[in-house]
Coordinates of C-alpha atoms and ligand atoms in Angstrom, one line a residue:
M292 CA 63.6 34.3 162.7
A293 CA 64.6 37.9 161.8
D294 CA 67.0 38.5 159.0
I295 CA 70.7 38.8 160.0
I296 CA 72.0 42.2 159.3
Q297 CA 75.4 42.0 157.7
A298 CA 78.5 44.5 157.8
V299 CA 78.7 47.1 155.1
R300 CA 80.6 45.4 151.9
G301 CA 84.3 46.1 152.5
M302 CA 84.1 46.9 156.0
N303 CA 85.7 44.4 158.3
D304 CA 85.2 43.3 161.7
L305 CA 88.5 42.7 163.7
L306 CA 87.8 39.7 165.8
P307 CA 89.4 39.0 169.4
D308 CA 91.9 36.6 167.7
Q309 CA 93.3 39.3 165.4
T310 CA 93.3 42.4 167.7
G311 CA 96.2 41.0 169.6
T312 CA 98.4 41.3 166.6
W313 CA 96.9 44.8 165.7
Q314 CA 97.6 46.0 169.2
A315 CA 101.4 44.8 168.8
V316 CA 101.9 46.4 165.6
E317 CA 100.1 49.6 166.6
S318 CA 102.3 49.7 169.7
V319 CA 105.6 49.1 167.9
I320 CA 104.3 52.0 165.4
K321 CA 103.6 54.2 168.4
T322 CA 106.6 53.6 170.5
T323 CA 108.9 54.2 167.3
L324 CA 107.3 57.4 166.8
S325 CA 107.7 58.5 170.1
E326 CA 111.5 57.6 169.9
Y327 CA 111.6 60.3 167.1
A328 CA 109.6 62.9 169.2
Y329 CA 106.5 62.9 167.1
K330 CA 103.5 63.8 168.8
E331 CA 99.8 62.5 168.1
I332 CA 97.1 64.6 166.5
R333 CA 93.6 63.6 166.5
F334 CA 90.8 65.1 164.2
P335 CA 87.4 64.1 163.1
L336 CA 86.5 61.2 160.7
L337 CA 83.8 63.6 159.0
E338 CA 84.8 66.9 157.4
K339 CA 83.1 69.2 155.0
T340 CA 83.4 67.6 151.6
A341 CA 85.1 70.8 150.0
L342 CA 88.0 70.1 152.3
F343 CA 89.0 66.8 150.1
S344 CA 87.9 68.2 146.8
R345 CA 89.9 71.3 147.3
S346 CA 92.9 69.3 148.5
I347 CA 93.3 66.0 147.0
G348 CA 92.3 67.5 143.5
G349 CA 89.3 66.6 141.4
A350 CA 91.2 64.2 138.9
T351 CA 92.2 61.7 141.4
D352 CA 90.6 58.3 142.1
I353 CA 89.7 59.4 145.4
V354 CA 87.6 62.6 144.5
E355 CA 86.5 61.0 141.4
K356 CA 84.8 58.0 142.5
E357 CA 85.9 56.9 146.0
M358 CA 84.4 59.3 148.5
Y359 CA 81.6 58.4 151.0
T360 CA 79.7 61.7 150.8
F361 CA 76.3 62.6 151.9
A362 CA 74.1 65.7 153.1
D363 CA 73.5 65.7 156.8
R364 CA 70.3 66.7 158.4
N365 CA 71.0 70.4 157.8
G366 CA 71.9 69.8 154.3
D367 CA 75.6 70.3 155.0
K368 CA 77.7 68.4 152.6
L369 CA 80.2 66.0 154.2
T370 CA 82.5 63.2 153.6
L371 CA 83.8 60.5 155.5
R372 CA 87.8 61.1 155.6
P373 CA 89.3 59.0 152.7
E374 CA 92.8 60.0 154.0
G375 CA 94.4 62.0 157.0
T376 CA 96.5 64.8 155.3
A377 CA 93.7 67.1 154.4
G378 CA 92.2 66.9 157.9
C379 CA 95.7 67.1 159.6
V380 CA 96.5 70.4 157.7
R381 CA 92.9 71.7 158.4
A382 CA 93.4 71.2 161.9
G383 CA 96.9 72.8 162.0
I384 CA 95.8 75.8 160.2
Q385 CA 92.6 76.1 162.5
N386 CA 94.5 75.7 165.5
G387 CA 97.6 78.0 164.7
L388 CA 100.1 75.1 165.0
F389 CA 102.1 76.4 161.8
H390 CA 102.8 79.9 162.9
N391 CA 106.5 80.2 163.9
Q392 CA 107.2 76.6 164.6
T393 CA 107.8 73.4 163.2
Q394 CA 105.6 70.4 163.9
R395 CA 106.3 66.3 163.7
L396 CA 102.8 64.9 163.8
W397 CA 101.2 61.6 163.6
Y398 CA 97.6 60.0 163.5
M399 CA 96.1 56.5 163.4
G400 CA 92.6 55.4 162.6
P401 CA 90.0 54.4 160.0
M402 CA 89.8 55.9 156.5
F403 CA 87.0 55.3 154.0
R404 CA 87.1 54.6 150.2
H405 CA 84.4 53.3 148.1
E406 CA 86.7 51.0 146.2
R407 CA 86.1 47.4 144.8
P408 CA 86.7 45.3 147.9
Q409 CA 89.4 42.6 147.4
K410 CA 92.5 41.3 149.3
G411 CA 94.4 44.4 150.9
R412 CA 91.9 46.7 149.5
Y413 CA 88.8 47.6 151.7
R414 CA 86.1 50.4 151.9
Q415 CA 87.2 51.0 155.6
F416 CA 90.7 50.6 156.3
Y417 CA 93.5 51.6 158.8
Q418 CA 96.2 54.1 158.2
T419 CA 98.9 55.5 160.3
G420 CA 99.8 58.8 158.8
V421 CA 103.0 61.0 159.8
E422 CA 103.4 64.7 158.6
C423 CA 106.0 67.2 159.3
F424 CA 105.5 70.9 158.8
G425 CA 108.1 74.0 158.5
F426 CA 110.9 71.9 157.4
D427 CA 112.5 72.7 153.8
G428 CA 115.4 70.7 153.7
P429 CA 116.0 66.8 152.7
D430 CA 116.8 66.0 156.3
I431 CA 113.2 65.6 157.3
D432 CA 112.4 63.6 154.3
C433 CA 115.4 61.3 155.3
E434 CA 114.3 61.2 158.9
L435 CA 110.7 60.0 157.6
I436 CA 112.2 57.2 155.5
V437 CA 114.6 56.2 158.3
L438 CA 111.8 56.1 160.7
S439 CA 109.8 53.9 158.5
A440 CA 112.6 51.6 157.8
R441 CA 113.0 51.2 161.8
I442 CA 109.4 50.1 162.0
W443 CA 109.8 47.4 159.4
R444 CA 113.0 46.2 161.3
K445 CA 111.1 46.2 164.5
L446 CA 108.2 44.1 163.0
G447 CA 110.6 41.8 161.5
L448 CA 109.7 42.6 157.8
D449 CA 112.6 42.4 155.3
N450 CA 110.9 41.9 152.3
V451 CA 110.3 45.6 151.7
K452 CA 111.6 47.7 149.1
L453 CA 111.8 51.5 148.8
E454 CA 111.3 53.4 145.6
L455 CA 112.0 57.1 145.3
N456 CA 111.3 59.8 143.0
S457 CA 111.4 63.7 142.6
L458 CA 108.3 65.7 141.3
G459 CA 110.4 68.8 141.2
S460 CA 108.9 72.3 141.5
L461 CA 105.5 73.5 140.2
E462 CA 107.3 75.2 137.3
S463 CA 109.5 72.2 136.2
R464 CA 106.7 70.0 136.6
T465 CA 104.4 72.3 134.3
A466 CA 107.2 72.1 131.7
Y467 CA 107.4 68.4 132.0
I468 CA 103.4 68.0 131.7
K469 CA 103.8 69.8 128.6
V470 CA 106.2 67.3 126.9
L471 CA 104.2 64.4 128.7
T472 CA 100.9 65.7 127.2
A473 CA 102.5 65.9 123.7
Y474 CA 103.9 62.3 124.0
L475 CA 100.6 60.9 125.2
S476 CA 98.7 62.7 122.4
D477 CA 101.0 61.2 119.9
N478 CA 99.9 57.7 121.2
A479 CA 96.4 58.7 122.0
D480 CA 94.7 55.6 120.0
D481 CA 96.7 53.3 122.5
L482 CA 95.3 54.9 125.8
D483 CA 92.6 53.1 127.7
E484 CA 89.5 55.0 128.8
D485 CA 91.0 56.1 132.2
S486 CA 94.3 57.5 130.8
T487 CA 92.3 59.3 127.7
R488 CA 90.3 61.0 130.4
R489 CA 93.4 61.8 132.5
L490 CA 95.3 63.2 129.6
K491 CA 92.8 66.0 129.7
S492 CA 92.5 66.5 133.3
N493 CA 95.8 65.4 134.8
P494 CA 98.4 63.9 132.4
L495 CA 100.8 63.1 135.1
R496 CA 98.3 60.5 136.7
V497 CA 98.5 58.6 133.5
L498 CA 101.9 57.4 135.0
D499 CA 100.0 55.9 137.8
S500 CA 98.0 53.5 135.8
K501 CA 97.8 49.8 136.9
N502 CA 96.3 48.6 133.6
P503 CA 99.0 46.1 132.1
D504 CA 98.1 47.3 128.7
M505 CA 99.3 50.8 129.4
Q506 CA 102.9 49.8 130.8
N507 CA 104.6 49.7 127.5
I508 CA 103.5 53.5 126.6
I509 CA 104.3 54.4 130.2
A510 CA 107.9 53.0 130.1
Q511 CA 108.6 54.7 127.0
A512 CA 107.4 58.2 128.1
P513 CA 109.8 61.1 128.8
E514 CA 110.9 61.1 132.3
L515 CA 110.2 63.8 134.8
I516 CA 113.6 63.5 136.5
D517 CA 115.0 65.1 133.3
Y518 CA 113.1 68.2 133.8
L519 CA 114.0 68.8 137.5
D520 CA 115.0 72.4 138.4
S521 CA 118.2 72.7 140.1
A522 CA 117.1 73.3 143.5
S523 CA 114.8 70.2 143.4
R524 CA 117.9 68.4 141.9
E525 CA 120.0 69.3 144.5
H526 CA 117.5 68.4 147.2
F527 CA 116.9 65.0 145.5
D528 CA 120.7 64.3 145.4
Q529 CA 121.4 65.2 149.1
L530 CA 118.4 62.7 150.2
Q531 CA 120.0 60.0 148.4
E532 CA 123.3 60.7 149.9
M533 CA 121.6 60.7 153.4
L534 CA 119.9 57.6 152.7
A535 CA 123.2 55.9 151.4
S536 CA 124.7 56.9 154.8
H537 CA 122.1 55.3 156.7
N538 CA 122.6 52.3 154.7
I539 CA 119.1 52.4 153.1
D540 CA 118.6 50.9 149.8
F541 CA 116.5 52.3 147.3
L542 CA 115.5 52.3 143.7
I543 CA 114.8 55.4 141.6
N544 CA 111.6 55.1 139.9
P545 CA 111.0 57.9 137.4
R546 CA 107.6 57.0 136.9
L547 CA 106.5 57.1 140.8
V548 CA 104.1 59.9 140.8
R549 CA 101.5 59.2 143.6
G550 CA 97.8 59.6 143.1
L551 CA 97.2 62.9 145.0
D552 CA 97.8 66.4 143.3
Y553 CA 99.4 68.3 146.1
Y554 CA 102.7 66.6 146.2
S555 CA 106.0 68.2 145.0
R556 CA 109.8 67.2 145.0
T557 CA 110.3 63.9 147.1
V558 CA 107.8 60.9 146.7
F559 CA 108.5 57.8 148.0
E560 CA 106.6 54.2 148.4
W561 CA 107.6 51.1 150.3
S562 CA 106.1 47.9 148.7
T563 CA 106.5 44.3 148.9
D564 CA 105.8 41.4 146.5
Q565 CA 104.5 39.0 149.1
L566 CA 100.8 40.6 148.9
G567 CA 99.9 40.1 145.5
A568 CA 98.4 43.1 143.7
Q569 CA 98.1 45.4 146.5
G570 CA 101.9 45.5 147.4
A571 CA 102.2 49.0 148.6
I572 CA 102.4 49.2 152.4
C573 CA 103.5 52.9 152.7
A574 CA 103.6 56.0 150.6
G575 CA 104.4 59.5 151.0
G576 CA 106.5 62.6 149.9
R577 CA 106.4 66.5 150.0
F578 CA 103.3 68.7 149.9
D579 CA 104.9 72.1 150.3
G580 CA 101.9 73.7 148.5
L581 CA 99.1 72.2 150.5
V582 CA 98.9 74.3 153.5
A583 CA 98.4 77.6 151.4
Q584 CA 96.2 75.9 149.0
L585 CA 93.8 75.3 152.2
G586 CA 94.0 78.9 153.1
G587 CA 97.1 78.8 155.6
K588 CA 100.3 80.7 154.7
Q589 CA 103.3 78.8 152.9
V590 CA 104.6 76.2 154.9
S591 CA 106.8 73.4 153.7
A592 CA 105.4 69.9 154.5
V593 CA 106.4 66.2 154.2
G594 CA 104.7 62.9 155.4
F595 CA 103.3 59.4 154.6
A596 CA 100.6 57.0 155.3
M597 CA 100.9 53.3 155.9
G598 CA 98.2 50.9 155.3
L599 CA 97.7 48.8 158.6
E600 CA 95.9 46.0 157.0
R601 CA 98.6 45.2 154.7
I602 CA 101.2 45.6 157.2
I603 CA 99.5 43.1 159.4
E604 CA 99.1 40.6 156.7
L605 CA 103.1 40.9 156.0
V606 CA 103.7 40.4 159.9
N607 CA 101.4 37.1 159.6
I608 CA 103.3 36.0 156.5
A609 CA 106.4 36.4 158.3
G610 CA 105.1 34.4 161.2
N611 CA 107.1 36.9 163.8
N612 CA 105.5 36.6 167.4
L613 CA 105.2 39.9 168.8
P614 CA 103.9 40.2 172.1
S615 CA 100.4 40.2 171.9
G616 CA 98.7 40.8 175.3
D617 CA 98.2 37.0 175.9
I618 CA 96.4 35.8 179.2
G619 CA 98.9 35.1 181.8
I620 CA 96.9 33.2 184.4
Y621 CA 93.3 31.5 184.6
L622 CA 92.2 31.4 188.2
C623 CA 89.9 28.6 189.0
L624 CA 87.6 29.3 191.7
L625 CA 85.7 26.7 193.8
G626 CA 83.0 27.4 196.3
A627 CA 81.7 30.7 197.6
E628 CA 84.5 31.5 200.1
A629 CA 87.2 30.7 197.4
K630 CA 85.2 33.1 194.9
R631 CA 85.4 36.1 197.4
A632 CA 88.9 35.5 198.4
G633 CA 90.0 34.8 194.9
M634 CA 88.7 38.0 193.4
L635 CA 90.9 39.9 195.8
L636 CA 94.1 37.7 195.1
A637 CA 93.4 38.5 191.4
E638 CA 93.5 42.3 192.1
K639 CA 97.0 41.9 193.8
L640 CA 98.3 39.9 190.9
R641 CA 96.9 42.6 188.5
D642 CA 98.7 45.3 190.8
K643 CA 101.9 43.5 189.7
S644 CA 100.8 43.8 185.9
L645 CA 99.9 40.3 185.4
S646 CA 97.0 39.3 183.2
V647 CA 94.4 37.2 185.3
L648 CA 91.2 35.8 184.0
A649 CA 89.3 35.1 186.9
H650 CA 86.5 32.1 186.6
C651 CA 82.9 33.5 186.9
G652 CA 80.1 31.0 187.3
D653 CA 79.9 27.5 189.3
N654 CA 81.7 24.9 187.1
S655 CA 83.3 21.8 188.2
L656 CA 86.9 22.2 188.5
K657 CA 87.4 19.9 185.4
S658 CA 85.3 22.2 183.3
Q659 CA 87.2 25.3 184.7
L660 CA 90.5 23.7 183.6
K661 CA 89.2 22.9 180.3
Q662 CA 88.4 26.4 179.8
A663 CA 91.8 27.8 181.5
D664 CA 93.8 25.5 178.7
K665 CA 91.5 26.9 175.9
S666 CA 92.0 30.5 177.1
G667 CA 95.7 30.1 176.1
A668 CA 96.8 31.0 179.7
R669 CA 100.5 29.9 181.1
F670 CA 99.1 28.7 184.4
A671 CA 96.0 27.9 186.0
L672 CA 95.7 28.7 189.8
I673 CA 93.4 26.7 191.8
L674 CA 91.8 27.9 194.8
G675 CA 89.1 26.0 196.7
E676 CA 87.7 25.7 200.3
D677 CA 90.7 23.9 201.6
E678 CA 93.3 26.4 200.4
V679 CA 91.1 29.2 201.5
S680 CA 91.5 28.1 205.1
S681 CA 95.2 26.7 204.8
G682 CA 96.4 30.1 203.0
K683 CA 97.7 28.2 200.2
I684 CA 97.2 27.8 196.3
I685 CA 97.7 25.5 193.7
I686 CA 99.7 26.5 190.6
K687 CA 99.3 24.2 187.7
P688 CA 101.5 24.9 184.6
L689 CA 99.5 24.7 181.4
R690 CA 102.1 24.8 178.8
E691 CA 104.8 22.7 180.1
K692 CA 105.0 18.9 181.5
K693 CA 105.4 19.8 185.0
S694 CA 102.9 18.7 187.7
Q695 CA 100.9 21.1 189.8
Y696 CA 102.1 22.2 193.3
S697 CA 100.8 24.0 196.2
V698 CA 102.3 27.3 197.6
E699 CA 101.6 29.7 200.2
Q700 CA 99.4 32.6 199.1
T701 CA 101.9 35.1 200.2
D702 CA 104.6 33.6 198.0
L703 CA 102.8 33.2 194.9
Y704 CA 103.9 36.3 193.1
S705 CA 107.6 35.1 193.6
H706 CA 106.8 31.9 192.2
L707 CA 105.0 33.3 189.1
L708 CA 107.3 36.4 188.2
P709 CA 110.4 34.2 186.9
S710 CA 108.1 32.7 184.2
F711 CA 106.7 36.2 183.2
T712 CA 110.0 38.0 183.2
A713 CA 112.0 35.3 181.5
Ligands
ATP861 P1 96.6 52.9 145.3 O1 97.3 53.2 144.0 O2 96.8 51.0 145.8 O3 95.1 53.0 145.3 P2 96.7 55.0 147.0 O4 97.6 55.6 145.9 O5 95.3 55.2 146.9 O6 97.2 53.3 146.6 P3 97.4 56.0 149.6 O7 96.4 56.9 149.3 O8 99.0 56.9 149.3 O9 97.2 54.9 148.6 O10 97.3 55.4 151.0 C1 98.6 54.9 151.6 C2 98.5 53.6 152.0 O11 97.5 53.3 152.6 C3 98.7 52.6 150.7 O12 100.1 52.4 150.4 C4 98.0 51.2 151.3 O13 98.8 50.5 152.1 C5 97.0 51.9 152.0 N1 95.7 51.8 151.4 C6 95.3 52.5 150.5 N2 94.0 52.2 150.1 C7 93.7 51.2 150.7 C8 92.7 50.6 150.8 N3 91.2 50.8 150.0 N4 92.4 49.5 151.4 C9 93.5 48.8 152.3 N5 94.7 49.7 152.4 C10 94.7 51.0 151.8
MG862 MG1 93.7 54.2 145.8

């Protein structure tokens, strides 16, 4: 026998018993985004490597060690997208979306990072990203946070908490980084390998370290918030007032810096303690500098990305029943005549948006009913030669203790409808 080829490590199949929940979660997210009048943008999974190295920044986990990069047959250096913001901005610049107009955009799809696979951390994973362009004020930052809170509410997730920080302007951050560098250099002996490297390349990211041994040094570091410029300070204060008026609880975390270089002012993260170590479910912030950094004009920008695997895991833990595209009806067909008539009848039910699985093959009624039960359908309909000639059909409830009964085919829909609209 030939060897079985396995999937690439860290890349998952989503099986039929999982995709119902995925579709339900995606649909909640999409509906919410359209309630806020956001529009979808789609861009390629593959981009030139330079796009990511130029936008995300060299001293980040992604560019340092996580990108799937290769040369194609022409020798062009390409990378599978590790995140969506760079591609979204590239598409916006290339297609003139930022000229004298504002944009509220979203995308959903797979991202690729060569990380160490573990629960909640995969090499292909799905994100929903939301990005807004051309808005300077804190009102849009607030809208994004309120919107994400609405998604958690609709998904029945109440164990999520919001952390906020402000990274200030480039100037104020530069001043802070000087102070931070001095502090870290004073403690150089206690820095781990990653942090020693980051101290030179991107000291702010030392604050992002997940190493428990580093937490003490980080906790005692000077705080960025004390170095904010007055305009950023005001932006941050206004955002907090707005969130309070929406009754959104938050915690200010002066050490929240985000892994990517292009952020400025507001940064935020939604997380939970129900998922173990990989507790961040949604992270975002302002990146007013990125459009210009990628060759566009200066355009304000703010956005977030949520990790769908972690959100779906939370939905599963919460045990919430989201509508998940279950089969409504299993149509049992006995004999050639019944098969022909039954396929037409099934079409009529589908015209009314019922989900009908019509049996294919020549199995006994017993075996068809067994499959009907296994399918999860709420009703079996039975059509045999007798029913075809009398114009009737048998309805057999599968999920309640009720005996089967026979109805006129013409009345079938009105018999079934109450069960599906209740
Ligand atoms: P971390 O510090 O945990 O590596 P990150 O800063 O790299 O996170 P972002 O780039 O901000 O994460 O991605 C936004 C969200 O996407 C995360 O909060 C998380 O929910 C999800 N995410 C990121 N990387 C992965 C991954 N490898 N597998 C599954 N989900 C992920
Ligand atoms: Mg990461």
